[in-house]
Short mmCIF file of C-alpha atoms and ligand atoms in Angstrom, two decimals:
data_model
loop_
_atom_site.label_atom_id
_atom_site.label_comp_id
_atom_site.label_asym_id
_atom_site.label_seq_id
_atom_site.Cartn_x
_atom_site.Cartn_y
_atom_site.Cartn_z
CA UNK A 1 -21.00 8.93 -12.41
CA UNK A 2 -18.26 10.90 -14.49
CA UNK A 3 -16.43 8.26 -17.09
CA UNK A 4 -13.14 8.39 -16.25
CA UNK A 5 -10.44 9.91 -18.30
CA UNK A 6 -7.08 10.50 -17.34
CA UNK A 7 -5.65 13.29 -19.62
CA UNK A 8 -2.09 11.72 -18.65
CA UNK A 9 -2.62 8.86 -21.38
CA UNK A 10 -0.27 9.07 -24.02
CA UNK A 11 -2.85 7.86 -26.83
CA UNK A 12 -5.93 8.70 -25.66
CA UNK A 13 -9.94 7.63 -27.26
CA UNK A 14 -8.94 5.70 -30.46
CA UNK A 15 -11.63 3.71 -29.69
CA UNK A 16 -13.38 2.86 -26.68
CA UNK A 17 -10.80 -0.24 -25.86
CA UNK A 18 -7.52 1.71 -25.93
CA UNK A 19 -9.42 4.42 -24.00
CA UNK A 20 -10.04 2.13 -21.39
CA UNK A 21 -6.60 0.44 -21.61
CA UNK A 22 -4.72 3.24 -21.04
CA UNK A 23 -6.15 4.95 -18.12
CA UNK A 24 -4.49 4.97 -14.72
CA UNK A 25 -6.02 3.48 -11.39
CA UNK A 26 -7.29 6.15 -9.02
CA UNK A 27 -7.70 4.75 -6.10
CA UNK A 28 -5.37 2.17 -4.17
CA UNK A 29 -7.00 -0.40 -2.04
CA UNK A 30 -5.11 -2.42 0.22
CA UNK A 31 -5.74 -5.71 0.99
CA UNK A 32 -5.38 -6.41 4.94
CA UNK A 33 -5.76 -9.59 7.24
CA UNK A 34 -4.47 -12.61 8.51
CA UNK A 35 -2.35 -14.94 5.96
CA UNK A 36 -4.59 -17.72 4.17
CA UNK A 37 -7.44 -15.81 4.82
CA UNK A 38 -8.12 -15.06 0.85
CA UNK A 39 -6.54 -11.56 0.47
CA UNK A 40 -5.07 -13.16 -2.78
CA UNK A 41 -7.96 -15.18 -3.92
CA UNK A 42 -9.90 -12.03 -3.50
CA UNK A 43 -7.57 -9.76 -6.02
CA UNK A 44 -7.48 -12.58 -8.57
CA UNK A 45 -11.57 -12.46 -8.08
CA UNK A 46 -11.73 -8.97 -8.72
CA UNK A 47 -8.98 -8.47 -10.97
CA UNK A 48 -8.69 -12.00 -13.13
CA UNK A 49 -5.00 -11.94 -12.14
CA UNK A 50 -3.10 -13.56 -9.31
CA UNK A 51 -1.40 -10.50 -7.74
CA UNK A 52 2.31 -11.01 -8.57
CA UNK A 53 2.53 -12.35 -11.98
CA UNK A 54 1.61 -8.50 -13.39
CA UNK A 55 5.15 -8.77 -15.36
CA UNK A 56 8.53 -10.13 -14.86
CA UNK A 57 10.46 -6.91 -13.18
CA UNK A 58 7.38 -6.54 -10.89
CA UNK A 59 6.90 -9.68 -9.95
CA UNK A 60 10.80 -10.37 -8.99
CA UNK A 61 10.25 -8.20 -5.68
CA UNK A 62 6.83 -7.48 -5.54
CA UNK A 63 5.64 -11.39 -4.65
CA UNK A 64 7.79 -11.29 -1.14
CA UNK A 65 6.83 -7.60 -1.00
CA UNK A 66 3.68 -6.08 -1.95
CA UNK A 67 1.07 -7.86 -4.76
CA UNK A 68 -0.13 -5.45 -7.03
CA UNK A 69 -2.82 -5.40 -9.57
CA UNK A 70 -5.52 -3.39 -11.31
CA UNK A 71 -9.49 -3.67 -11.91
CA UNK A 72 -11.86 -1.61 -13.70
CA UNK A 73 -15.44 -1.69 -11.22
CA UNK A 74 -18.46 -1.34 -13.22
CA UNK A 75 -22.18 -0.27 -13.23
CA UNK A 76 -24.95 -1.89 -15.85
CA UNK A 77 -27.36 1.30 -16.69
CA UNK A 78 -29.75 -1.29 -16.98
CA UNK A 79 -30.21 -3.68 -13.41
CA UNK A 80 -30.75 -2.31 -10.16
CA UNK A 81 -27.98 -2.22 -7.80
CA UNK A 82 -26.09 -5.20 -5.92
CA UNK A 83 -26.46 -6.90 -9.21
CA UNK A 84 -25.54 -3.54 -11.59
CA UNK A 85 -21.74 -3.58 -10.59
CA UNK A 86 -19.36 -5.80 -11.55
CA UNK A 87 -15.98 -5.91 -12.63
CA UNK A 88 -16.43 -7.29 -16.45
CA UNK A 89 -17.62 -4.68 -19.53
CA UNK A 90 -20.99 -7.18 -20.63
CA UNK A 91 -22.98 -7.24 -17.76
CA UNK A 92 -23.36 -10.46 -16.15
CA UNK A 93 -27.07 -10.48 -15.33
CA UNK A 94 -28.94 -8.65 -18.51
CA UNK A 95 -26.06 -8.30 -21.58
CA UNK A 96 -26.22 -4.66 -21.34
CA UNK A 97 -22.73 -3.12 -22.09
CA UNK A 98 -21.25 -1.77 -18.28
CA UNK A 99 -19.98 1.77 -17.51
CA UNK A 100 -16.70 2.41 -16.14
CA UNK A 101 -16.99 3.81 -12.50
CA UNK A 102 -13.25 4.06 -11.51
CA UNK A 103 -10.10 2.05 -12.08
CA UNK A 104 -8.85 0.57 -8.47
CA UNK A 105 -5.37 -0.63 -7.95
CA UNK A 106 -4.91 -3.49 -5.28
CA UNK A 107 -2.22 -3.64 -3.04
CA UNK A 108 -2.18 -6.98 -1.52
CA UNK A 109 -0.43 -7.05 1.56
CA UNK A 110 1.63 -10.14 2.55
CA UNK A 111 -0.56 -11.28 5.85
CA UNK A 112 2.25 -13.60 7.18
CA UNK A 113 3.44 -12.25 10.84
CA UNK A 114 7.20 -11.94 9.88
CA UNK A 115 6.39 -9.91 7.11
CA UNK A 116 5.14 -6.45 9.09
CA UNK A 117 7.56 -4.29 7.80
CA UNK A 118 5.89 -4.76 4.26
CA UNK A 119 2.57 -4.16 5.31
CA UNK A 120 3.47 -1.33 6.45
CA UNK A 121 4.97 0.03 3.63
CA UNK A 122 1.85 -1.08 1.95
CA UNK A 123 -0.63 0.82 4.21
CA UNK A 124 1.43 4.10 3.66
CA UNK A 125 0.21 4.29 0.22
CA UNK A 126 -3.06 3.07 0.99
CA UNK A 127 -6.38 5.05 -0.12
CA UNK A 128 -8.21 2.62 1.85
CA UNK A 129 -8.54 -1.34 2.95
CA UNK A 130 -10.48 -4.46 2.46
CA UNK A 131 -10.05 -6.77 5.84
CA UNK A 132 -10.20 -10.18 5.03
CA UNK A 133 -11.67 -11.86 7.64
CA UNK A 134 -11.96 -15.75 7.17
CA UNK A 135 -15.61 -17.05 8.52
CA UNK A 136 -14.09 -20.76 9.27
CA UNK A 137 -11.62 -19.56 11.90
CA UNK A 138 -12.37 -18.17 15.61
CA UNK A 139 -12.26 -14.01 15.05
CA UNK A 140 -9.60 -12.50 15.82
CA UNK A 141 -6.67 -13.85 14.47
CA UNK A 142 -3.14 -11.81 15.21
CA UNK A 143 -2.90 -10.37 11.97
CA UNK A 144 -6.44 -9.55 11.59
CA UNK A 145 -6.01 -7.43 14.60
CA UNK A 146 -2.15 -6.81 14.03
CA UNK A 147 -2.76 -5.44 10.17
CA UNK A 148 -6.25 -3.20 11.82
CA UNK A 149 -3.93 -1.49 14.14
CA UNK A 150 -1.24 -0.25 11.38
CA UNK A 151 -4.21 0.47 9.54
CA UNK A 152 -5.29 2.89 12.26
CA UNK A 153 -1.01 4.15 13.05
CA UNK A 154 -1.12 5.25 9.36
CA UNK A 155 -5.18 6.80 9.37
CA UNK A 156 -6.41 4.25 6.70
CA UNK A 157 -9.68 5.35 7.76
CA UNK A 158 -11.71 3.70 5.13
CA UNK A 159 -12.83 -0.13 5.68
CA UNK A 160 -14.40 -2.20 4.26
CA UNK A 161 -14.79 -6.10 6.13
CA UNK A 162 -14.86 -8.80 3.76
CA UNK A 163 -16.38 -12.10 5.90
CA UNK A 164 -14.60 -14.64 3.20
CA UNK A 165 -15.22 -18.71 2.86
CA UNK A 166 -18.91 -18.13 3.73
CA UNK A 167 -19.57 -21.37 2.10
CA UNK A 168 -17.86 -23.57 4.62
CA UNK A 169 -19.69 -22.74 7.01
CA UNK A 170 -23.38 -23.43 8.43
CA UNK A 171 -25.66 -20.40 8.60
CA UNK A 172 -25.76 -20.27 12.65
CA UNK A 173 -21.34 -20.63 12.33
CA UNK A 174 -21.67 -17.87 10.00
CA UNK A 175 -23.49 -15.68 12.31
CA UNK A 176 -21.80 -16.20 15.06
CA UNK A 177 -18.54 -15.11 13.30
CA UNK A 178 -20.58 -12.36 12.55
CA UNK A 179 -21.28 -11.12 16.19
CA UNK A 180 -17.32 -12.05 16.95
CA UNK A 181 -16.39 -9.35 14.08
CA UNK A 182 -19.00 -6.91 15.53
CA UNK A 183 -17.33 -7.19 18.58
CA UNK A 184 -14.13 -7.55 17.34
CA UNK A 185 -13.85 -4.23 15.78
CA UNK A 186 -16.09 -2.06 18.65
CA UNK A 187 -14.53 1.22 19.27
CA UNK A 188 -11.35 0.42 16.35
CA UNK A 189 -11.44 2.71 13.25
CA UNK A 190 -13.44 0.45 11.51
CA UNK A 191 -16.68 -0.24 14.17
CA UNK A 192 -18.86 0.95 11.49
CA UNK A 193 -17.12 -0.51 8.25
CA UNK A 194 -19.42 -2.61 6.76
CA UNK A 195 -19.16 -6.69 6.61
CA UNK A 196 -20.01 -8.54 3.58
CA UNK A 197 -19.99 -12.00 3.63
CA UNK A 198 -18.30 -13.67 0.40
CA UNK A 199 -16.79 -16.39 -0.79
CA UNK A 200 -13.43 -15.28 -2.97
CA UNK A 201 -13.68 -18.58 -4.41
CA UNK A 202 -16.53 -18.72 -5.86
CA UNK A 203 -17.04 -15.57 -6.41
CA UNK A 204 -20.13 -14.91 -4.52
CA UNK A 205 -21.42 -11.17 -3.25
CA UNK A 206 -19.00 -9.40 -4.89
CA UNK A 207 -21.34 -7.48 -6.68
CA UNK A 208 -22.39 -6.66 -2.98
CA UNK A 209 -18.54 -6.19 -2.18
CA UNK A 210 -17.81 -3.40 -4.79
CA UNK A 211 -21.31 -2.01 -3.94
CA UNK A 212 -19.97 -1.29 -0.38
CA UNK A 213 -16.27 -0.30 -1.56
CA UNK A 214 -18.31 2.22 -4.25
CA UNK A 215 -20.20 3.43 -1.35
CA UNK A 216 -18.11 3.64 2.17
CA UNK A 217 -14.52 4.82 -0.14
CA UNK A 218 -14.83 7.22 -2.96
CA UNK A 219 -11.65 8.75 -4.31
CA UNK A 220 -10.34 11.05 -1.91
CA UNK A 221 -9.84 14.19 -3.59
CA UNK A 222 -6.48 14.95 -4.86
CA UNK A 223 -4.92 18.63 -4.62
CA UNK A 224 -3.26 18.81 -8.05
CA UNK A 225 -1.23 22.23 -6.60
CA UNK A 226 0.36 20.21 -4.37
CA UNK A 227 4.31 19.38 -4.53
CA UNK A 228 4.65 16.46 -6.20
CA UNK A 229 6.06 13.69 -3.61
CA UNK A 230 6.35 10.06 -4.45
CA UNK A 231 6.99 6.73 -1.93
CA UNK A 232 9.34 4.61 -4.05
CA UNK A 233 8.46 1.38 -2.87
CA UNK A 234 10.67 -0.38 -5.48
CA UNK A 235 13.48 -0.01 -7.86
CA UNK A 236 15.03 -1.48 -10.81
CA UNK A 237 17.76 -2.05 -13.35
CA UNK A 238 15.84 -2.73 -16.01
CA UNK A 239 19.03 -3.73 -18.36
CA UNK A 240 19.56 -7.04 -19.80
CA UNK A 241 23.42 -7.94 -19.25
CA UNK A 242 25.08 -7.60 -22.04
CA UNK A 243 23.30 -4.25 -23.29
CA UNK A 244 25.55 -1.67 -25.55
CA UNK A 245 26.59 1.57 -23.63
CA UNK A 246 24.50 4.06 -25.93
CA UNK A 247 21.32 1.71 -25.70
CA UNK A 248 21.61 1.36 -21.77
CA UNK A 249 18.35 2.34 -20.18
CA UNK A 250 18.22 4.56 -16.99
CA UNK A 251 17.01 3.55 -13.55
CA UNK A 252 13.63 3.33 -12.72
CA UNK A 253 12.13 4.22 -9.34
CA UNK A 254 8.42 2.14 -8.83
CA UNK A 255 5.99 3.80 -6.22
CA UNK A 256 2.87 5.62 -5.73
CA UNK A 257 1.90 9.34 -5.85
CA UNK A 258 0.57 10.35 -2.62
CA UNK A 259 0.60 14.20 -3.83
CA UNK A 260 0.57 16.23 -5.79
CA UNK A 261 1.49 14.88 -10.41
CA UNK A 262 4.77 14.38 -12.20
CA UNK A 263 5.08 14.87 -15.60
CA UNK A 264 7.86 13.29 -17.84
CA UNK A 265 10.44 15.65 -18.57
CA UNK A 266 11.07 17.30 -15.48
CA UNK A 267 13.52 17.43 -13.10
CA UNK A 268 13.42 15.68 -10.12
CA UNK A 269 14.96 14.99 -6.45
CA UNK A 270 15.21 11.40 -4.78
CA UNK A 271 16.07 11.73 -0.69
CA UNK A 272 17.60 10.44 0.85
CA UNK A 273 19.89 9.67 -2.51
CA UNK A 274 22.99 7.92 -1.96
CA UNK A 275 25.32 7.48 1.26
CA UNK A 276 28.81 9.43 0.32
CA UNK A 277 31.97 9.16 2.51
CA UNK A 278 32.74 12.41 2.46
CA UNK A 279 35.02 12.52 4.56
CA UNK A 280 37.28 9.56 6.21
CA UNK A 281 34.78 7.37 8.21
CA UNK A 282 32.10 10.08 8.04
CA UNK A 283 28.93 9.30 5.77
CA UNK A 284 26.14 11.60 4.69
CA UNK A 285 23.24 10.95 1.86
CA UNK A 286 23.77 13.19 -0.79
CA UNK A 287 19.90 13.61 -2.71
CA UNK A 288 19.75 12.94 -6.11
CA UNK A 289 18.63 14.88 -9.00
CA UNK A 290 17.92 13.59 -12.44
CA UNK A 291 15.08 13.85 -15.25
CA UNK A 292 12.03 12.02 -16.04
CA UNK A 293 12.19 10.29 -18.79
CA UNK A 294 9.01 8.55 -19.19
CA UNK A 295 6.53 7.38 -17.00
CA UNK A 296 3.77 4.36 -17.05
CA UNK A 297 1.17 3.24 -14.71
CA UNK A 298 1.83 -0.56 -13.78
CA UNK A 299 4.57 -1.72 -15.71
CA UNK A 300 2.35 -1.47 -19.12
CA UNK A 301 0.11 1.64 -19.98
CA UNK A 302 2.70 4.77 -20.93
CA UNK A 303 1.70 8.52 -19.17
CA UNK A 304 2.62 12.12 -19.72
CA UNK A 305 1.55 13.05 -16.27
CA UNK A 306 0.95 10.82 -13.44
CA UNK A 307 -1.54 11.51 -10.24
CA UNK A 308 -2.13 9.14 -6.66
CA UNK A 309 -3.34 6.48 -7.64
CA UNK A 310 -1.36 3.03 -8.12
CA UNK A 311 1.65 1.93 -8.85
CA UNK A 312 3.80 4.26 -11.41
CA UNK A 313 7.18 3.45 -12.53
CA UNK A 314 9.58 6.06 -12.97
CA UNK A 315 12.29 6.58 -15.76
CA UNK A 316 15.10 8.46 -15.04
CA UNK A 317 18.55 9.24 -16.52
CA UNK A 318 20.18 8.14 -13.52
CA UNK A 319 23.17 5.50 -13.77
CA UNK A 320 21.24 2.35 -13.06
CA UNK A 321 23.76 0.86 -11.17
CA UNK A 322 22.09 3.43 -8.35
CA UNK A 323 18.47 1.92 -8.83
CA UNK A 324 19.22 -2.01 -8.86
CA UNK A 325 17.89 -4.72 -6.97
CA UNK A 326 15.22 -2.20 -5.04
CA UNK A 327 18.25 -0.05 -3.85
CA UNK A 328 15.78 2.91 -3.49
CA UNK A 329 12.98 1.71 -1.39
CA UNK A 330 12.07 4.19 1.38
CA UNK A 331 13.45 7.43 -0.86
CA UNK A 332 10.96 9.82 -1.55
CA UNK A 333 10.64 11.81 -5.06
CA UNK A 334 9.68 15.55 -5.59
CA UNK A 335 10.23 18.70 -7.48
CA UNK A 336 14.17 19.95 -6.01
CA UNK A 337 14.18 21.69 -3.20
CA UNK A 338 10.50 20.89 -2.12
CA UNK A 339 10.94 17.44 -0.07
CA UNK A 340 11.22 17.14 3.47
CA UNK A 341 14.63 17.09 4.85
CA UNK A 342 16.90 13.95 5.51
CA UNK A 343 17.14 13.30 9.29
CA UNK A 344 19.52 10.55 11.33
CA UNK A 345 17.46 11.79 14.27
CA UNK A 346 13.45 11.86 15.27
CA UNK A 347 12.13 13.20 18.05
CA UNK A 348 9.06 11.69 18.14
CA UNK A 349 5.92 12.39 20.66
CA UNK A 350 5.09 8.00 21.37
CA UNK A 351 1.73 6.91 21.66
CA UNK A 352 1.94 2.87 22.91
CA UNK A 353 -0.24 0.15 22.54
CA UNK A 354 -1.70 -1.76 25.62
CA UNK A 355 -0.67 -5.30 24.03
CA UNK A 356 1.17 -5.96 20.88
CA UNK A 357 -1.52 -7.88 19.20
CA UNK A 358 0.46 -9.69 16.25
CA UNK A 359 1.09 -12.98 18.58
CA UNK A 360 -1.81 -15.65 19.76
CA UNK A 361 -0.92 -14.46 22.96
CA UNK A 362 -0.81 -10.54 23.34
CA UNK A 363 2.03 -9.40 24.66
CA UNK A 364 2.07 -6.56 27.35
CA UNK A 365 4.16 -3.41 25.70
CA UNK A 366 6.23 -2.12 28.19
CA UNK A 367 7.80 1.38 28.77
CA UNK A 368 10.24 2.21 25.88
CA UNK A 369 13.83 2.52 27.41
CA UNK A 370 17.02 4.87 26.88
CA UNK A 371 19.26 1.92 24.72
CA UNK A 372 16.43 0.02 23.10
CA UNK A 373 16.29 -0.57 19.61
CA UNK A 374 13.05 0.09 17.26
CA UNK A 375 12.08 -0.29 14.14
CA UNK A 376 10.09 2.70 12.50
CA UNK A 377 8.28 2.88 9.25
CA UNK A 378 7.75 6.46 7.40
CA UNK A 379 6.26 6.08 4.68
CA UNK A 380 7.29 3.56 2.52
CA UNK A 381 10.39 3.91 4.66
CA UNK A 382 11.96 1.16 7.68
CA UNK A 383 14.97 1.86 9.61
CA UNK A 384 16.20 1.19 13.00
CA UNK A 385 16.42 3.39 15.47
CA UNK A 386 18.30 3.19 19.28
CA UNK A 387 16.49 5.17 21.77
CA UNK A 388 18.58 8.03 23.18
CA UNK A 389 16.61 10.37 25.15
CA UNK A 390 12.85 10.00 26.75
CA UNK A 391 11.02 12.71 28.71
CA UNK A 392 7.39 13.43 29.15
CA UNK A 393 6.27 10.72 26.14
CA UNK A 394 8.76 12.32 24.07
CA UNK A 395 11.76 9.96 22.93
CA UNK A 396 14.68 11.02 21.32
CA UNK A 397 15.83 8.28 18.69
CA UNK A 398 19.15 8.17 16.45
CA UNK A 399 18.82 6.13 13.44
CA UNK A 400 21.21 3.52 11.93
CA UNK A 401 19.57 4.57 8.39
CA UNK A 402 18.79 7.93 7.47
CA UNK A 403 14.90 8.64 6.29
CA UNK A 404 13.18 11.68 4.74
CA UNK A 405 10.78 13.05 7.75
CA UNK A 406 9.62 16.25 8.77
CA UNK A 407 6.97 17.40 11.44
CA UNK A 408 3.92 15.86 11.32
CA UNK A 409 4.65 12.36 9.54
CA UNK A 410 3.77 9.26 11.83
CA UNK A 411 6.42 6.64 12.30
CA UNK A 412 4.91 3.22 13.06
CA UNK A 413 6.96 1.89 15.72
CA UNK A 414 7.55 -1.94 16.23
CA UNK A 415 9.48 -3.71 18.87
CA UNK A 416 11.30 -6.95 18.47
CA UNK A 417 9.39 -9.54 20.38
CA UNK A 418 10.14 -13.15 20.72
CA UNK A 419 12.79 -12.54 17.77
CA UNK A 420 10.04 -10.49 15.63
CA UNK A 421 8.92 -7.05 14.75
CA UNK A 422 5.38 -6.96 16.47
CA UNK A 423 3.50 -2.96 15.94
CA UNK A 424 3.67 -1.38 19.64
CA UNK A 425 2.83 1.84 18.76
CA UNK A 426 3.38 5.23 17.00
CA UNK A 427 4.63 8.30 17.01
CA UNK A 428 4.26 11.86 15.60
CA UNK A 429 7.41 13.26 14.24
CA UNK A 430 8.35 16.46 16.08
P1 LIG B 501 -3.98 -14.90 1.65
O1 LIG B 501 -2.84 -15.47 2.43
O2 LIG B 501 -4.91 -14.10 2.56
O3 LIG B 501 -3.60 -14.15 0.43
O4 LIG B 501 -4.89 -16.16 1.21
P2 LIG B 501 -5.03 -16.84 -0.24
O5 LIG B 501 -5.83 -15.98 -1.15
O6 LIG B 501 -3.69 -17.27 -0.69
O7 LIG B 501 -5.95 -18.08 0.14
C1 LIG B 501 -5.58 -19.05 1.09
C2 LIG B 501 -6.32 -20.33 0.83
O8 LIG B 501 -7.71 -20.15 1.05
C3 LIG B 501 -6.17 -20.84 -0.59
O9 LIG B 501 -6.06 -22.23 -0.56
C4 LIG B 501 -7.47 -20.41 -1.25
O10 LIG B 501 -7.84 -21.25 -2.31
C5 LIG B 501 -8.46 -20.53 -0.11
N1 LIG B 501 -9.61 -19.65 -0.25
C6 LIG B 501 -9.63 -18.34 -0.54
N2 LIG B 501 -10.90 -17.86 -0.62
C7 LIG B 501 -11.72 -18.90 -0.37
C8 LIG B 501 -13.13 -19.06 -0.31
O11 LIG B 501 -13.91 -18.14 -0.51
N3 LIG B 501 -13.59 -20.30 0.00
C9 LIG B 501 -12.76 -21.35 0.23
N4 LIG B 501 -13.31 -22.52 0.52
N5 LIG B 501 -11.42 -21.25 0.17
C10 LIG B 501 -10.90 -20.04 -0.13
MG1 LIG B 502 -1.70 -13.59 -0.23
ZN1 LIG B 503 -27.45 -5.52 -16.41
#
């Protein structure tokens, strides 16, 4: 395997520490399932950090939002694999000193049912998934199979199972769960993802774990000549009160890459940008375009250019008033003039569910009707939208917030059921 160096770090090789220090994650793995099942256990496992205490502006949003944090996986050159990879630089079995094999960053969904709307956010930026599946508890639980299905609306086609708390349980218990996965996930997207029993707490398997993730998800590959377009999935004021005007910091735009690099000192776009009365009662969002002025993977290691691949912050020159308290969420970034257009309407080709399967008891998704109101994810994305038009699975859908879409994109589309958001379907922008 190639070492891997990321020509975007601002200080690169003084030393084989720093080198490693300041490269940035390639590959974002989400972490999917039903809540308590050890998605969080599982990151701190991997990673040696609790996701959400990765630094104070972060961890303001990110803890009700999305968890974030990064880990190096590893191979010894000298033990044969499960037991070569592991996540710490001295290997754990034979001493030997461990080769980098990629960077991952984690984004740990939020498995509680009332909290769809981030997940879904989350899986748009996801290169693949872990699903946590908890061996103490019958198989499936709603989110398991709620959190499977967005996986599958947004073509998170790489899986890996994680069979967690294998300790609790007796060896015939554990095998049974087993056979209720198997079953479980027959003819979903992930029917032939492998399952690896572990136990997050103790960390046990993981070597096995990472083996699989190594194996079943390498880095997609990333088409550099691609526009650059960014999902800002937070946004800051990074300001203490009290700061003089000429020191005053611009406002910075968190997200991931999903195509395409930016490099700092270009210009760049944000759609949809800011709502403008422009004229009495009548709004439009007015795009905005400012400068990148630096850019840093995580909240810590500094980059020229930035690629897919975690979590990047974004400085900008724009007035920071604009940026506060996650003000941007849903925009996307680009070069000007190279970003899908801002829409208030979607026509969108629907594709249903059978049953909404986020509730103990699945619900039976009905026909969508002319007056309903939806809630649709694009990208990192959520607005809602009434239903104003239907014809031939086509629906015709006006949106209370405006969103950057163009043919092609899939909106997830939820429902409110018994007072919640539940996943019913998606569609395919038109
Ligand atoms: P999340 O909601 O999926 O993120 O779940 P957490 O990671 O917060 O874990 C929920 C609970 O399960 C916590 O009390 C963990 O300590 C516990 N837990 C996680 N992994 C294991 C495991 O492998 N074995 C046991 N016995 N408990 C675990
Ligand atoms: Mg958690
Ligand atoms: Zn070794």
């Amino acid at each position: 395997m190639p070492r891997n160096t990321q020509k975007g770090a601002k200080n690169p090789s003084k030393g084989e520490k720093e080198e490693e220090v300041l490269i940035q994650a390639e590959f974002d793995l989400g972490l999917i399932g039903h809540v308590d099942h050890g998605k969080s256990t599982l990151v701190k496992a991997l990673s040696g950090k609790f996701p959400d205490t990765h630094s104070e502006e972060l961890r303001r949003g990110i803890s009700i939002r999305l968890g974030y944090a990064i880990a190096d996986f590893r191979k010894c050159p000298d033990c044969e694999p499960p037991q070569c990879y592991t996540t710490s630089k001295t290997c754990p079995n034979c001493g030997s000193e461990s080769e980098l094999l990629r960077r991952i960053s984690f984004v740990d969904c939020p498995g509680h049912e009332i909290l769809m709307a981030t997940m879904l956010s989350g899986a748009a930026i996801m290169d693949g998934a872990i699903l946590v599946i908890a061996t103490n508890e019958d198989c499936p639980q709603p989110q398991t199979k709620e959190h499977l299905a967005a996986t599958e609306v947004v073509k998170v086609d790489r899986i890996v199972i994680a069979q967690n708390k294998i300790e609790l349980v007796s060896e015939e218990e554990d095998l049974k769960n087993y056979e209720n996965i198997k079953s479980f996930v027959k003819g979903s997207s992930a029917e032939d993802a492998p399952i690896i029993p572990i136990s997050a707490m103790h960390k046990a398997n993981l070597d096995v774990l990472i083996q699989a993730i190594e194996e079943k998800m390498p880095t997609p590959k990333r088409d550099s000549s691609l526009p650059a377009r960014m999902y800002v999935a937070r946004s800051f004021e990074v300001n203490k009160p009290g700061t003089r005007p000429k020191d005053l910091m611009g406002g910075v735009l968190g997200g991931s890459i999903v195509q395409g690099e930016l490099h700092v000192g270009e210009e760049i776009e944000i759609k949809p940008g800011v709502r403008k009365e422009i004229k009495s009662g009548k709004f439009e969002y007015v795009p905005l375009i400012t400068e990148i002025t630096s850019l840093s993977a995580g909240p810590k290691i500094p980059l020229e250019i930035a690629k897919p691949g975690g979590l990047i912050g974004v400085g900008t020159k724009l007035d920071p008033f604009l940026t506060k308290s996650d003000s941007m969420v849903g925009s996307v970034v680009g070069k000007p003039d190279t970003l899908p257009p801002t829409v208030d309407e979607l026509n969108l080709e629907v594709t249903l569910m059978e049953r909404a399967v986020g509730t103990a008891e699945e619900i039976e998704v009905k026909k969508i009707k002319i007056g309903e109101k939806l809630m649709l994810n694009v990208g990192t994305a959520a607005t809602v939208g009434t239903i104003t038009g239907i014809r031939d699975g086509e629906a015709q859908i006006k949106l209370s917030r405006s969103i950057v879409g163009e043919k092609g994109m899939k909106a997830a589309i939820s429902r409110l059921l018994k007072r919640r958001w539940r996943l019913v379907g998606y569609g395919n922008i038109l």
